[in-house]
Short mmCIF file of C-alpha atoms in Angstrom, two decimals:
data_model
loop_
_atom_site.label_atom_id
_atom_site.label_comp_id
_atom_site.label_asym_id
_atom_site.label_seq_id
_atom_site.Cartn_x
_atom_site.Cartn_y
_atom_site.Cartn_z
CA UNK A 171 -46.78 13.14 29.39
CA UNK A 172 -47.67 15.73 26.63
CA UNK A 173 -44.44 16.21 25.39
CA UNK A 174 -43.97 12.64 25.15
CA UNK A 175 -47.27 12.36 23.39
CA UNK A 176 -46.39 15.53 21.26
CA UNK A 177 -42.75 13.69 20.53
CA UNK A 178 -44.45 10.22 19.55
CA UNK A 179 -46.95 11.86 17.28
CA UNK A 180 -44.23 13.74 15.50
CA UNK A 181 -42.63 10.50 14.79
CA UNK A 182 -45.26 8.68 13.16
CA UNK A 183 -45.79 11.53 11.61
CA UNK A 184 -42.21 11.35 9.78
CA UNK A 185 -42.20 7.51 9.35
CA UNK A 186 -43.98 7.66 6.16
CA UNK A 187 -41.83 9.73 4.56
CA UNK A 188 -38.71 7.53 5.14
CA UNK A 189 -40.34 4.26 4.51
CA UNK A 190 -38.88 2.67 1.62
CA UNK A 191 -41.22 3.31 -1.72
CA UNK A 192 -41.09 0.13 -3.95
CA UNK A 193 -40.93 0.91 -7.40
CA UNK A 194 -42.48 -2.43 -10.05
CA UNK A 195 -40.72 -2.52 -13.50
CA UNK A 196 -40.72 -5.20 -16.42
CA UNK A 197 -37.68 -5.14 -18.23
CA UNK A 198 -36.73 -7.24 -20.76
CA UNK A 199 -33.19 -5.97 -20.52
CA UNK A 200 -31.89 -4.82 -23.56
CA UNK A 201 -29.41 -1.47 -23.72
CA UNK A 202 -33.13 1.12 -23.84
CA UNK A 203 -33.90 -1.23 -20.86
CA UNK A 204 -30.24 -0.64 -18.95
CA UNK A 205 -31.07 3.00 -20.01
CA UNK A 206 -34.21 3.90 -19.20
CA UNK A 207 -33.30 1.89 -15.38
CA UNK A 208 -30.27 4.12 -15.31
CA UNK A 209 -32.29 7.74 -15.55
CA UNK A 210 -34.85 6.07 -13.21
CA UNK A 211 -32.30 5.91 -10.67
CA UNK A 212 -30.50 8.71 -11.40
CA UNK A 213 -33.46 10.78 -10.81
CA UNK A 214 -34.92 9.49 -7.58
CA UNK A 215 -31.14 9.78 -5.98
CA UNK A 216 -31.19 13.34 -6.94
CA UNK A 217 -34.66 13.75 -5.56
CA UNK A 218 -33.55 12.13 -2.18
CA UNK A 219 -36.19 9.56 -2.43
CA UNK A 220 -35.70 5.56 -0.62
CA UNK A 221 -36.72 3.76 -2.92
CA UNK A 222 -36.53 -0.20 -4.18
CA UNK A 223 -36.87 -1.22 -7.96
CA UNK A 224 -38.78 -4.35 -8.37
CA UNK A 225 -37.43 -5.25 -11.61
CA UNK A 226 -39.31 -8.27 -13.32
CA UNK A 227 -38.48 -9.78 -16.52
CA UNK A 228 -40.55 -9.68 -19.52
CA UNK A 229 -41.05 -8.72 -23.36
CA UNK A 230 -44.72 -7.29 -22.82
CA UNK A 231 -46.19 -5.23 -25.96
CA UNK A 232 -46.66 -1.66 -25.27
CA UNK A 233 -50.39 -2.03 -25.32
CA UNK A 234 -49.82 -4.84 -22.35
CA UNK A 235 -47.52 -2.45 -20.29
CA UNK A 236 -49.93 0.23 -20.51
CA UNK A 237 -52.92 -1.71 -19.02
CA UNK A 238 -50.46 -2.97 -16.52
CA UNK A 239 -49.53 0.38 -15.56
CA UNK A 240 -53.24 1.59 -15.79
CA UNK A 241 -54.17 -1.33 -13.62
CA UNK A 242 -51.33 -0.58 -10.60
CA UNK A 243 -49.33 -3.81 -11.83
CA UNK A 244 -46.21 -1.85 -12.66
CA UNK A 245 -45.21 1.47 -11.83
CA UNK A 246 -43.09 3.22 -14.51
CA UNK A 247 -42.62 1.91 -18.41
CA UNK A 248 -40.82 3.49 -21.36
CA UNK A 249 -41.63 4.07 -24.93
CA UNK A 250 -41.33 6.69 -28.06
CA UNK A 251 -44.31 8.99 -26.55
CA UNK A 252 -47.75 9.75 -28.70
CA UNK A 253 -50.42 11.52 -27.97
CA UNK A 254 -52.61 8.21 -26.95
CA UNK A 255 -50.00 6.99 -24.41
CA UNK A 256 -49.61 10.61 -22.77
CA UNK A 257 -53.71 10.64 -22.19
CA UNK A 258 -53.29 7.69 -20.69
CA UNK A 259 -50.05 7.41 -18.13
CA UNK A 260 -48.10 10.54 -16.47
CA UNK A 261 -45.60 11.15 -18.96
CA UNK A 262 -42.01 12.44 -18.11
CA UNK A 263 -41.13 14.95 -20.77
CA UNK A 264 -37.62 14.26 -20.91
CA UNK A 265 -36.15 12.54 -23.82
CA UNK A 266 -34.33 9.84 -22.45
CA UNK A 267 -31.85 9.71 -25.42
CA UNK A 268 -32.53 13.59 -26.11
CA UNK A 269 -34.00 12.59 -29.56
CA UNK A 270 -31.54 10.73 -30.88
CA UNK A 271 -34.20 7.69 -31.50
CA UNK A 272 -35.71 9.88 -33.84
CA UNK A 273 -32.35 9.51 -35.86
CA UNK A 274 -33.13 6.40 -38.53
CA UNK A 275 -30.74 4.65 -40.35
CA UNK A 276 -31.28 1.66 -42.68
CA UNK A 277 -30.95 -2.37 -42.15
CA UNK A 278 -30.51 -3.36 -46.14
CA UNK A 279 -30.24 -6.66 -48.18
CA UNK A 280 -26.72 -6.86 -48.77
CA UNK A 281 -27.51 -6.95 -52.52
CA UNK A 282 -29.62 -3.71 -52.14
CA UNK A 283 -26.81 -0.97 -51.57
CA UNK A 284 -27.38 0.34 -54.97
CA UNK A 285 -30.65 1.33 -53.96
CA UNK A 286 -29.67 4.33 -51.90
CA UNK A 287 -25.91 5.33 -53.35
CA UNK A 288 -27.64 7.88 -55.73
CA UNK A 289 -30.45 9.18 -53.76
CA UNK A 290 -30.23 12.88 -53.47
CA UNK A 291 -34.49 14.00 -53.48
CA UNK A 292 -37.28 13.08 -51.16
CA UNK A 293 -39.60 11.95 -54.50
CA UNK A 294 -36.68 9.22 -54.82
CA UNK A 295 -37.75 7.23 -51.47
CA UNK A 296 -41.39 6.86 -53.07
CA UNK A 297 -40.76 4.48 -55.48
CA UNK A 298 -39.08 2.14 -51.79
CA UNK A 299 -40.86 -0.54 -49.99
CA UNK A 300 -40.09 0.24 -46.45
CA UNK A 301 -40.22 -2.88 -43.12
CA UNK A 302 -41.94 -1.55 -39.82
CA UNK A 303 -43.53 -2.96 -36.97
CA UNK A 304 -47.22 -3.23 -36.87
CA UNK A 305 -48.71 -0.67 -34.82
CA UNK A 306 -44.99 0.73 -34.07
CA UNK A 307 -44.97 5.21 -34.33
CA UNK A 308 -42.84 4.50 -37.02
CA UNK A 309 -44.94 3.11 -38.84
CA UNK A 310 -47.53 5.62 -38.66
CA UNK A 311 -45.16 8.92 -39.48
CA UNK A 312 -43.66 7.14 -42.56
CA UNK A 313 -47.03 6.43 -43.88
CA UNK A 314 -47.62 10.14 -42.95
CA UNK A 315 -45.01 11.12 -45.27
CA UNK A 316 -46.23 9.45 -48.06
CA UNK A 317 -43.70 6.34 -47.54
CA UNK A 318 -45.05 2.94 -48.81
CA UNK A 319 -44.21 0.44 -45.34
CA UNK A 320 -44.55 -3.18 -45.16
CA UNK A 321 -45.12 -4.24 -41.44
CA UNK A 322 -44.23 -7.37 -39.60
CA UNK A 323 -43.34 -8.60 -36.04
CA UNK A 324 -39.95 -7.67 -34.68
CA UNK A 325 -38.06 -11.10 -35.14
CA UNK A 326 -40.28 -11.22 -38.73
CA UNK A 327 -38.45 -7.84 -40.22
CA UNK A 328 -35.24 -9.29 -40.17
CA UNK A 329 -36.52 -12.12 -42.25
CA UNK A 330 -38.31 -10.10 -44.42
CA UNK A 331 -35.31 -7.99 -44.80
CA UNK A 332 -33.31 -11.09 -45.71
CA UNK A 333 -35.91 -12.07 -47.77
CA UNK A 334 -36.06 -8.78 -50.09
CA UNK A 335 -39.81 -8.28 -49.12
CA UNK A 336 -38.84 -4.79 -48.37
CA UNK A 337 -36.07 -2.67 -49.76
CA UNK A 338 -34.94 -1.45 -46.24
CA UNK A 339 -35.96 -1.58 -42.59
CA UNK A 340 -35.15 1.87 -40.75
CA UNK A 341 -34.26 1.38 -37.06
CA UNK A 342 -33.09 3.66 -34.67
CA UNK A 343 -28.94 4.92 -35.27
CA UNK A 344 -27.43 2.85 -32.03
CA UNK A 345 -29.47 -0.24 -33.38
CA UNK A 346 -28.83 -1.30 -36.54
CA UNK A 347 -24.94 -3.12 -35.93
CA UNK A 348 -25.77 -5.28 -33.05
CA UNK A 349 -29.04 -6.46 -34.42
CA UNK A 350 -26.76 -7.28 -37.39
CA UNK A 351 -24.30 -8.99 -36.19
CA UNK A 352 -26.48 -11.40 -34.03
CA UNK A 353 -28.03 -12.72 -37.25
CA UNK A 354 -25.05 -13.35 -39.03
CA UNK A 355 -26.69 -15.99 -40.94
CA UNK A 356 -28.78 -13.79 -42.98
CA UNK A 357 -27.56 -11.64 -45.64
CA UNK A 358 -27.79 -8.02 -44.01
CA UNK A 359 -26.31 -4.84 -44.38
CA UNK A 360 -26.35 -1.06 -42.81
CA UNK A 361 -26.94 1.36 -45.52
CA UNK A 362 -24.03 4.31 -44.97
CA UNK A 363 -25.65 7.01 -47.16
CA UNK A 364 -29.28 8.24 -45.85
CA UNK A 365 -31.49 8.62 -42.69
CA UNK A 366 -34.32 9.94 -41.63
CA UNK A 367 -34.88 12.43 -38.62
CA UNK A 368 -37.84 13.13 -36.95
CA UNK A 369 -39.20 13.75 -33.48
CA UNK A 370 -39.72 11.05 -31.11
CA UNK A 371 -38.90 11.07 -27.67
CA UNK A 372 -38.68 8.23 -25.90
CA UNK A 373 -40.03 9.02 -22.64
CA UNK A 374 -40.49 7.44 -19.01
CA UNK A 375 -44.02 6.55 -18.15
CA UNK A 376 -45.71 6.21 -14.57
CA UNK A 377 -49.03 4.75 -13.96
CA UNK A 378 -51.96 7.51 -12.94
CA UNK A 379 -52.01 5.91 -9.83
CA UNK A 380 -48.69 6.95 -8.81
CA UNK A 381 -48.61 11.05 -9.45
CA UNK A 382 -46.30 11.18 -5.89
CA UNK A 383 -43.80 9.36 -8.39
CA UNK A 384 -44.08 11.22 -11.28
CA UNK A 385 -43.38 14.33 -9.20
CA UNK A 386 -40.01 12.82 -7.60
CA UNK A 387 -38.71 12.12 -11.21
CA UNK A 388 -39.43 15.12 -12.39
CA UNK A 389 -37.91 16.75 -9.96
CA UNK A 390 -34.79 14.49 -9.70
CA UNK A 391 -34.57 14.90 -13.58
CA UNK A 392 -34.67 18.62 -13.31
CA UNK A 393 -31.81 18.76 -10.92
CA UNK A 394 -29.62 16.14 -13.26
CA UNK A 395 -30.91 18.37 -15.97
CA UNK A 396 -28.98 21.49 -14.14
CA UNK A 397 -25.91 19.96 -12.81
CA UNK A 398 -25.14 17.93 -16.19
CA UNK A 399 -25.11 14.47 -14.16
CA UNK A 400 -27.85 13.64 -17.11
CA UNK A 401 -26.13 14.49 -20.20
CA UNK A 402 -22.88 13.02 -18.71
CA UNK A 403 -25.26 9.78 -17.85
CA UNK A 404 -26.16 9.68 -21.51
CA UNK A 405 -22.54 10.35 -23.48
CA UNK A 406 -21.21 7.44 -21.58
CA UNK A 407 -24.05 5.52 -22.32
CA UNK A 408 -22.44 2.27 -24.76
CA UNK A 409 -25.52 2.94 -27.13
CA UNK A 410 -24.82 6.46 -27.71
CA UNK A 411 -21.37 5.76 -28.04
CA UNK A 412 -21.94 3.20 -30.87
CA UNK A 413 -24.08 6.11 -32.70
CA UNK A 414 -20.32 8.63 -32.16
CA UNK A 415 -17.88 5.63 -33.64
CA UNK A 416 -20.07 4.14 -36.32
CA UNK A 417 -23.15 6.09 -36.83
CA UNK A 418 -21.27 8.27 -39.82
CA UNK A 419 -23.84 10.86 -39.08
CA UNK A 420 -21.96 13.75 -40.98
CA UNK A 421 -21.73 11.92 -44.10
CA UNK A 422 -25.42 11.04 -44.09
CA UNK A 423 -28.31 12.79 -45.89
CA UNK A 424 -30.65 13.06 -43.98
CA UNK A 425 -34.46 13.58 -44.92
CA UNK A 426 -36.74 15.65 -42.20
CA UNK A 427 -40.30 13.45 -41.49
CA UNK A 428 -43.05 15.17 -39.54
CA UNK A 429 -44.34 13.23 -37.11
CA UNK A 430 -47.87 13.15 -36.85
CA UNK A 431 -48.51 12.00 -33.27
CA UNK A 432 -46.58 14.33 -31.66
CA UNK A 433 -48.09 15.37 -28.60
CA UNK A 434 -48.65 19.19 -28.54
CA UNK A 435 -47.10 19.43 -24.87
CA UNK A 436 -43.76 18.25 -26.24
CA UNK A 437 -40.96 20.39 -25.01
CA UNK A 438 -39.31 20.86 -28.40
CA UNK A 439 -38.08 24.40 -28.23
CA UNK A 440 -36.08 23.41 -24.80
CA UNK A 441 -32.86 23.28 -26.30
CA UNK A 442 -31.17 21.09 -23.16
CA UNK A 443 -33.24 18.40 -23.74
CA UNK A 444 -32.22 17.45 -27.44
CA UNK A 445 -29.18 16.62 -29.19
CA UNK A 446 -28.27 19.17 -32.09
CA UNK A 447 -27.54 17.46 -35.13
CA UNK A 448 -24.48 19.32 -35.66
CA UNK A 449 -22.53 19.40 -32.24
CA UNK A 450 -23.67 15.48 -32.70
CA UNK A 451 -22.07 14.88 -36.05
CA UNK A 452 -19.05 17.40 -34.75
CA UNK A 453 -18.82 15.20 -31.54
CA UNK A 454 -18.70 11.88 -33.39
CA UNK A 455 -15.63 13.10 -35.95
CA UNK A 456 -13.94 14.11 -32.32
CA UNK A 457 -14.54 10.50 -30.51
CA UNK A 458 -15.03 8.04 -33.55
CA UNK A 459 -11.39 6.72 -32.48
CA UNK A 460 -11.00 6.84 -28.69
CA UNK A 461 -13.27 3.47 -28.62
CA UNK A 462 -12.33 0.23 -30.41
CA UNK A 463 -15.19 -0.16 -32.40
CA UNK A 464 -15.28 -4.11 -31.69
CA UNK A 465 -15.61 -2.91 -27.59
CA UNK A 466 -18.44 -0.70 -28.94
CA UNK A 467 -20.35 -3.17 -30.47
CA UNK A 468 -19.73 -5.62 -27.64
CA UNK A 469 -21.29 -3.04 -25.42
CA UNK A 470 -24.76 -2.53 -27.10
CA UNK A 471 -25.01 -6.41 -28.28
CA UNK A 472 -28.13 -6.83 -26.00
CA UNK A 473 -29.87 -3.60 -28.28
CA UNK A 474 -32.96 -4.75 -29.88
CA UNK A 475 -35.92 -2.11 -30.11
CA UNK A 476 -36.74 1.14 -30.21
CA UNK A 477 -39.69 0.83 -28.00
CA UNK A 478 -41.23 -1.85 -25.82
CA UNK A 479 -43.40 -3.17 -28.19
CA UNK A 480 -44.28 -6.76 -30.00
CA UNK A 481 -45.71 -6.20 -32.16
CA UNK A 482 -47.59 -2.93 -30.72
CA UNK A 483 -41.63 1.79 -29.01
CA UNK A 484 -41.06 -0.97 -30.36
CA UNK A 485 -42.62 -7.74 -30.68
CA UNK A 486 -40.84 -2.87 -28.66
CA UNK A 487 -36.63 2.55 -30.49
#
């Protein structure tokens, strides 16, 4: 009878640990979306966890997601990281594009290539009007650096752009063709000659009352980290691939921005997690042709913010 006892105890003992852990997400499906779902499940299956994603559609702001995530209503949300959103949620220090968000390029009038042919100084970008989301990091570090922005809602840039309110609206370098070419009716461009590079990692987020998760992606992340499953994850990634066959990032000039709300726990002097500009711009020369470029942008049609945010990243970067 007591080894039965003993036996029965040890089981109920286990069945918590293989009960299936349900995981709620709000997704409002766009390629960061696809992404950020991707690393999510890359990472539990390396950390051997049973898990079920409980995905839910939605555009919430950032702000919204955070008190939903605060409140137990969703489990795990993405966004470019600062220092109020890592105070608040268990953030996942591993840039889920490995900084390449931090990589801007320019959605132009068509009329206003002129604007940016010649520059060649920082002091030149001054005297530019530039379209941001309000409340969007962006909009803070380029206001930082001494940028003059004009902000709107997402869906609002693009008409603003249109409508010359702004002399360019920077969005992140796997964004700009898609958005584009879904609003063919309005007279927009990609500028080919400048971006700007700064910090901000786009991160996974999981609710404080869910550490037990936190700790399995971490964990799952540091083993994709180690056996290159991650970086492989992320090269094949359609947005990333755009970025290789039409981001032209060795031809760019690019101007440095500090970013302001950078948290201080930021792993920035981890090499593995970042892309280096130059094996980037050396990797895109290698691949630009081994993708049709119309297959490319077919791929990363659904791409439409840097962040999860409307108009709070990034209306969602």
């Amino acid at each position: 009878m007591r080894k039965r006892l003993t036996l029965l105890l040890a089981l109920c003992l286990t069945l918590p640990a293989l009960a299936q852990v349900n995981i709620a997400l709000v997704s409002r499906d766009d390629s960061n979306a696809k992404h950020a779902i991707a690393v999510i499940e890359l990472a539990l299956d390396k950390a051997g966890l049973d898990y079920q994603l409980d995905i839910s559609s939605g555009t919430l702001t950032a702000a919204r997601q955070i008190q939903d995530a605060l409140d137990g209503t969703i489990d795990i949300m993405w966004a470019a990281t600062t220092k109020q959103t890592e105070q608040q949620l268990i953030p996942i220090r591993v840039p889920l594009y490995k900084g390449l968000l931090g990589y801007r390029v320019f959605i132009i009038h068509k009329d206003n290539r002129h604007l940016f042919a010649d520059i060649t100084d920082y002091s030149q970008l001054k005297s530019l009007v530039f379209g941001q989301g309000r409340g969007w990091p962006d909009t803070d570090i380029m206001r930082h650096n001494g940028l003059t922005v004009e902000t709107g809602t997402y869906e609002g840039l693009f008409l603003m752009a249109d409508g010359q309110r702004f002399d360019a609206f920077p969005r992140g370098i796997h964004e700009p063709w898609s958005e584009v070419a879904s609003r063919s009716e309005l007279e927009l461009a990609i500028d080919d000659n400048l971006m700007f590079v700064y910090r901000m990692p786009f991160y996974l987020f999981v609710s404080p009352r869910r550490p037990e998760l936190a700790e399995a992606l971490n964990t799952g992340l540091t083993i994709a980290l180690e056996d290159g499953s991650f970086d492989t994850l992320i090269m094949n990634d359609p947005t990333v691939q755009t970025v290789m066959a039409r981001g032209n990032i060795a031809k760019r000039r690019a101007f440095a921005l500090e970013n302001p709300n950078l948290p201080a726990a930021t792993p920035v002097d981890n090499p593995t997690l970042w892309f280096d500009p130059a094996e980037l711009a050396a990797s895109a020369a290698a691949d630009k042709t081994e993708q049709p470029e119309q297959d490319l942008l077919t791929q990363s049609q659904d791409d439409s913010a840097t962040d999860n945010h409307e108009p709070q990243p990034s209306d969602a970067p």
